[in-house]
Tab-separated table of C-alpha atoms and ligand atoms in Angstrom:
chain	number	residue	atom	x	y	z
L	681	MET	CA	97.814	59.899	105.695
L	682	GLU	CA	99.345	56.464	106.047
L	683	LYS	CA	102.778	56.000	107.516
L	684	LEU	CA	105.031	54.986	104.679
L	685	ASN	CA	107.087	51.915	104.281
L	686	GLY	CA	110.738	52.991	104.266
L	687	LYS	CA	111.399	51.320	100.911
L	688	LYS	CA	108.699	53.122	98.994
L	689	LYS	CA	109.564	56.337	97.170
L	690	ILE	CA	107.805	59.356	98.576
L	691	ARG	CA	105.504	60.821	95.930
L	692	VAL	CA	106.150	64.549	95.747
L	693	SER	CA	104.309	67.463	94.203
L	694	VAL	CA	106.236	70.709	93.778
L	695	PHE	CA	104.275	73.976	93.678
L	696	ILE	CA	105.827	76.860	91.747
L	697	SER	CA	104.900	80.297	90.463
L	698	GLY	CA	107.979	81.398	88.554
L	699	ARG	CA	111.582	80.699	87.659
L	700	GLY	CA	111.819	77.207	89.169
L	701	THR	CA	115.475	76.863	90.148
L	702	ASN	CA	114.485	75.084	93.355
L	703	LEU	CA	112.238	72.786	91.330
L	704	LYS	CA	115.204	72.039	89.103
L	705	SER	CA	117.380	71.171	92.052
L	706	LEU	CA	114.678	68.903	93.529
L	707	ILE	CA	114.281	67.165	90.159
L	708	ASN	CA	118.036	66.560	89.984
L	709	PHE	CA	117.925	65.143	93.483
L	710	SER	CA	115.009	62.850	92.582
L	711	LYS	CA	116.989	61.453	89.663
L	712	LYS	CA	119.876	60.376	91.865
L	713	LYS	CA	120.339	56.708	92.586
L	714	ASN	CA	118.712	55.868	95.952
L	715	SER	CA	116.812	59.141	96.076
L	716	PRO	CA	113.873	58.760	98.493
L	717	ILE	CA	111.547	60.856	96.309
L	718	LYS	CA	109.732	60.689	93.020
L	719	ILE	CA	108.392	63.999	91.713
L	720	VAL	CA	105.131	63.102	90.065
L	721	LEU	CA	103.453	66.447	89.708
L	722	VAL	CA	104.212	70.142	89.376
L	723	ILE	CA	101.421	72.562	90.201
L	724	THR	CA	101.478	76.208	89.223
L	725	ASN	CA	99.144	79.165	89.534
L	726	ASN	CA	101.006	80.875	86.682
L	727	LYS	CA	100.656	79.585	83.147
L	728	LYS	CA	103.821	81.455	82.178
L	729	ALA	CA	106.005	80.131	85.021
L	730	LYS	CA	109.443	79.503	83.542
L	731	GLY	CA	109.895	76.526	85.862
L	732	ILE	CA	107.330	74.500	83.920
L	733	TYR	CA	110.125	73.974	81.418
L	734	TYR	CA	112.014	71.763	83.901
L	735	ALA	CA	108.931	69.625	84.436
L	736	LYS	CA	108.403	69.211	80.685
L	737	LYS	CA	112.062	68.440	80.088
L	738	ASN	CA	111.893	65.666	82.654
L	739	LYS	CA	108.488	64.348	81.567
L	740	ILE	CA	106.855	65.350	84.815
L	741	LYS	CA	103.166	66.192	84.652
L	742	SER	CA	102.502	69.888	85.235
L	743	LEU	CA	99.133	71.418	85.918
L	744	PHE	CA	97.964	74.995	85.897
L	745	ILE	CA	95.448	75.906	88.565
L	746	ASN	CA	93.443	79.072	88.104
L	747	TYR	CA	93.544	80.965	91.387
L	748	LYS	CA	90.836	83.511	90.570
L	749	ASN	CA	88.737	81.826	93.202
L	750	LYS	CA	91.085	80.555	95.909
L	751	ASN	CA	88.582	78.247	97.540
L	752	LYS	CA	87.740	76.540	94.264
L	753	ALA	CA	91.423	76.365	93.331
L	754	GLU	CA	92.314	74.625	96.578
L	755	THR	CA	89.403	72.203	96.323
L	756	LYS	CA	90.654	71.265	92.880
L	757	ILE	CA	94.231	70.927	94.135
L	758	LEU	CA	93.110	68.549	96.881
L	759	ILE	CA	91.328	66.321	94.374
L	760	ILE	CA	94.417	66.263	92.157
L	761	LEU	CA	96.787	65.530	95.041
L	762	LYS	CA	94.633	62.571	95.998
L	763	LYS	CA	94.477	61.336	92.416
L	764	TYR	CA	98.272	61.401	92.145
L	765	LYS	CA	98.695	59.843	95.622
L	766	ILE	CA	100.913	62.687	96.796
L	767	ASN	CA	102.680	62.145	100.124
L	768	LEU	CA	104.690	65.336	100.310
L	769	ILE	CA	104.267	68.857	98.942
L	770	CYS	CA	107.287	71.076	98.360
L	771	LEU	CA	106.547	74.754	97.905
L	772	ALA	CA	109.252	76.290	95.755
L	773	GLY	CA	108.542	79.925	95.056
L	774	PHE	CA	104.769	79.382	95.161
L	775	MET	CA	103.344	82.875	95.563
L	776	LYS	CA	100.008	81.883	97.065
L	777	ILE	CA	99.343	81.298	100.731
L	778	LEU	CA	97.758	77.921	101.333
L	779	SER	CA	94.749	77.934	103.581
L	780	LYS	CA	93.626	75.569	106.312
L	781	GLN	CA	91.817	73.415	103.802
L	782	ILE	CA	95.099	72.080	102.420
L	783	ILE	CA	97.408	72.584	105.386
L	784	SER	CA	95.304	70.519	107.777
L	785	LYS	CA	94.827	67.744	105.229
L	786	TYR	CA	98.596	67.573	104.652
L	787	LYS	CA	99.623	68.355	108.206
L	788	CYS	CA	103.415	68.133	108.528
L	789	ARG	CA	103.611	67.067	104.876
L	790	ILE	CA	104.232	70.474	103.319
L	791	LEU	CA	107.688	72.036	103.139
L	792	ASN	CA	108.631	75.529	102.057
L	793	ILE	CA	111.875	77.299	101.257
L	794	HIS	CA	112.266	80.871	102.402
L	795	PRO	CA	115.115	83.264	101.560
L	796	SER	CA	116.004	84.391	105.074
L	797	LEU	CA	117.205	83.043	108.381
L	798	LEU	CA	113.785	82.444	109.892
L	799	PRO	CA	112.311	83.510	112.255
L	800	LYS	CA	113.880	86.701	110.944
L	801	TYR	CA	112.399	88.371	107.860
L	802	LYS	CA	109.212	86.439	107.287
L	803	GLY	CA	107.165	87.415	104.240
L	804	LEU	CA	108.244	89.213	101.081
L	805	ASN	CA	111.201	91.458	100.133
L	806	THR	CA	113.582	89.757	102.551
L	807	HIS	CA	116.822	90.835	100.860
L	808	LYS	CA	115.747	94.462	100.668
L	809	ARG	CA	114.979	94.503	104.393
L	810	VAL	CA	118.190	92.650	105.268
L	811	LEU	CA	120.229	95.271	103.404
L	812	LYS	CA	118.269	98.146	104.889
L	813	ASN	CA	118.965	96.846	108.380
L	814	LYS	CA	122.655	96.408	107.574
L	815	GLU	CA	122.641	92.772	108.656
L	816	LYS	CA	126.013	91.046	108.476
L	817	PHE	CA	124.457	87.658	107.770
L	818	THR	CA	121.378	86.354	106.074
L	819	GLY	CA	120.569	82.959	104.603
L	820	CYS	CA	117.750	80.607	103.794
L	821	THR	CA	115.500	78.168	105.575
L	822	VAL	CA	113.502	75.067	104.759
L	823	HIS	CA	110.611	74.653	107.151
L	824	ILE	CA	107.370	72.772	107.638
L	825	VAL	CA	104.314	74.779	106.640
L	826	ASN	CA	101.769	75.450	109.346
L	827	LEU	CA	98.900	77.897	109.604
L	828	ARG	CA	101.113	80.872	110.416
L	829	LEU	CA	103.178	82.389	107.600
L	830	ASP	CA	106.821	81.218	107.507
L	831	SER	CA	106.551	79.961	111.087
L	832	GLY	CA	106.605	76.157	111.026
L	833	LYS	CA	109.335	73.923	112.417
L	834	ILE	CA	112.713	74.525	110.828
L	835	ILE	CA	114.250	71.559	109.027
L	836	LEU	CA	117.442	73.126	107.711
L	837	GLN	CA	118.998	76.540	107.563
L	838	LYS	CA	122.191	77.915	106.063
L	839	THR	CA	123.862	81.234	106.604
L	840	VAL	CA	125.102	83.521	103.829
L	841	LYS	CA	127.417	86.441	104.510
L	842	VAL	CA	126.184	89.863	103.417
L	843	LEU	CA	128.983	91.658	101.575
L	844	ARG	CA	129.504	95.390	101.767
L	845	LYS	CA	129.118	95.717	98.014
L	846	ASP	CA	125.886	93.668	97.923
L	847	ASP	CA	122.713	95.022	96.372
L	848	GLU	CA	119.402	93.193	96.279
L	849	SER	CA	120.184	91.301	93.109
L	850	SER	CA	123.685	90.135	94.062
L	851	LEU	CA	122.498	89.060	97.488
L	852	SER	CA	119.445	87.219	96.180
L	853	ARG	CA	121.621	85.462	93.601
L	854	ARG	CA	124.017	84.178	96.269
L	855	VAL	CA	121.229	83.157	98.625
L	856	LEU	CA	119.429	81.373	95.788
L	857	LYS	CA	122.491	79.228	95.088
L	858	VAL	CA	122.441	78.119	98.696
L	859	GLU	CA	118.679	77.528	98.556
L	860	ASN	CA	119.181	75.201	95.609
L	861	LEU	CA	121.773	73.351	97.638
L	862	ILE	CA	119.833	72.928	100.866
L	863	TYR	CA	116.329	72.127	99.607
L	864	PRO	CA	117.167	68.543	98.555
L	865	ARG	CA	119.193	68.055	101.734
L	866	ALA	CA	116.289	69.266	103.827
L	867	VAL	CA	113.865	66.964	102.012
L	868	LYS	CA	116.176	64.025	102.669
L	869	LYS	CA	116.543	64.962	106.329
L	870	PHE	CA	112.792	65.485	106.739
L	871	ILE	CA	111.930	62.165	105.137
L	872	SER	CA	114.432	60.189	107.162
L	873	SER	CA	113.061	61.469	110.438
L	874	ASN	CA	109.364	61.935	109.634
L	875	LEU	CA	108.093	59.610	106.916
J	390	GRF	C1	113.189	81.578	96.208
J	390	GRF	O1	113.992	82.650	96.614
J	390	GRF	C2	112.393	81.044	97.372
J	390	GRF	O2	113.072	81.105	98.588
J	390	GRF	C3	111.219	81.970	97.398
J	390	GRF	O3	110.926	82.211	96.043
J	390	GRF	C4	112.106	82.027	95.261
J	390	GRF	C5	111.810	81.002	94.216
J	390	GRF	O4	112.878	80.819	93.319
J	390	GRF	N1	110.135	81.418	98.172
J	390	GRF	P1	112.818	79.691	92.215
J	390	GRF	O5	111.510	79.871	91.454
J	390	GRF	O6	112.883	78.354	92.888
J	390	GRF	O7	114.002	79.931	91.330
């Protein structure tokens, strides 16, 4: 992919599977004066993803991709990303693992947000495992996506204290608030040093 002229807005596609609070926070960031990004496309593997609402509300194109056949789905995604001239992909609660086909094409152009202090607690059910291990701190991380799950270079991370009274839902709620805060910051930081 071409190196971008600093003045051009980075064309972003956000991939979601559900609620979409991180999408919402990225949309709000994109609407700010001098924001470096323009969100042009939301992709989802879930027709019923609540987050699609935020795309519609903001007149952002959203597309459902049927993931029954992953290879076909990814081939289709690649064609669409090209059509919409996407420079950066932000995964925001996208519950499918991208394969080499997409990751190598968009090398160092895919970000993900994960609800733990990576490299700790990769994968699913992070809050449950954090509580089980009686961790005093957890947090969230925005990182570059590479071929190994939740293992790419860390862009930004923020710590959240685990409270004694926390259960999975209270902890995930507090971490999510911080996620919504750091994702735009991480995108800004990533763009200023990489694109
Ligand atoms: C977030 O906790 C994110 O870290 C994880 O999935 C959740 C998505 O939340 N990957 P939302 O759909 O952005 O509200």
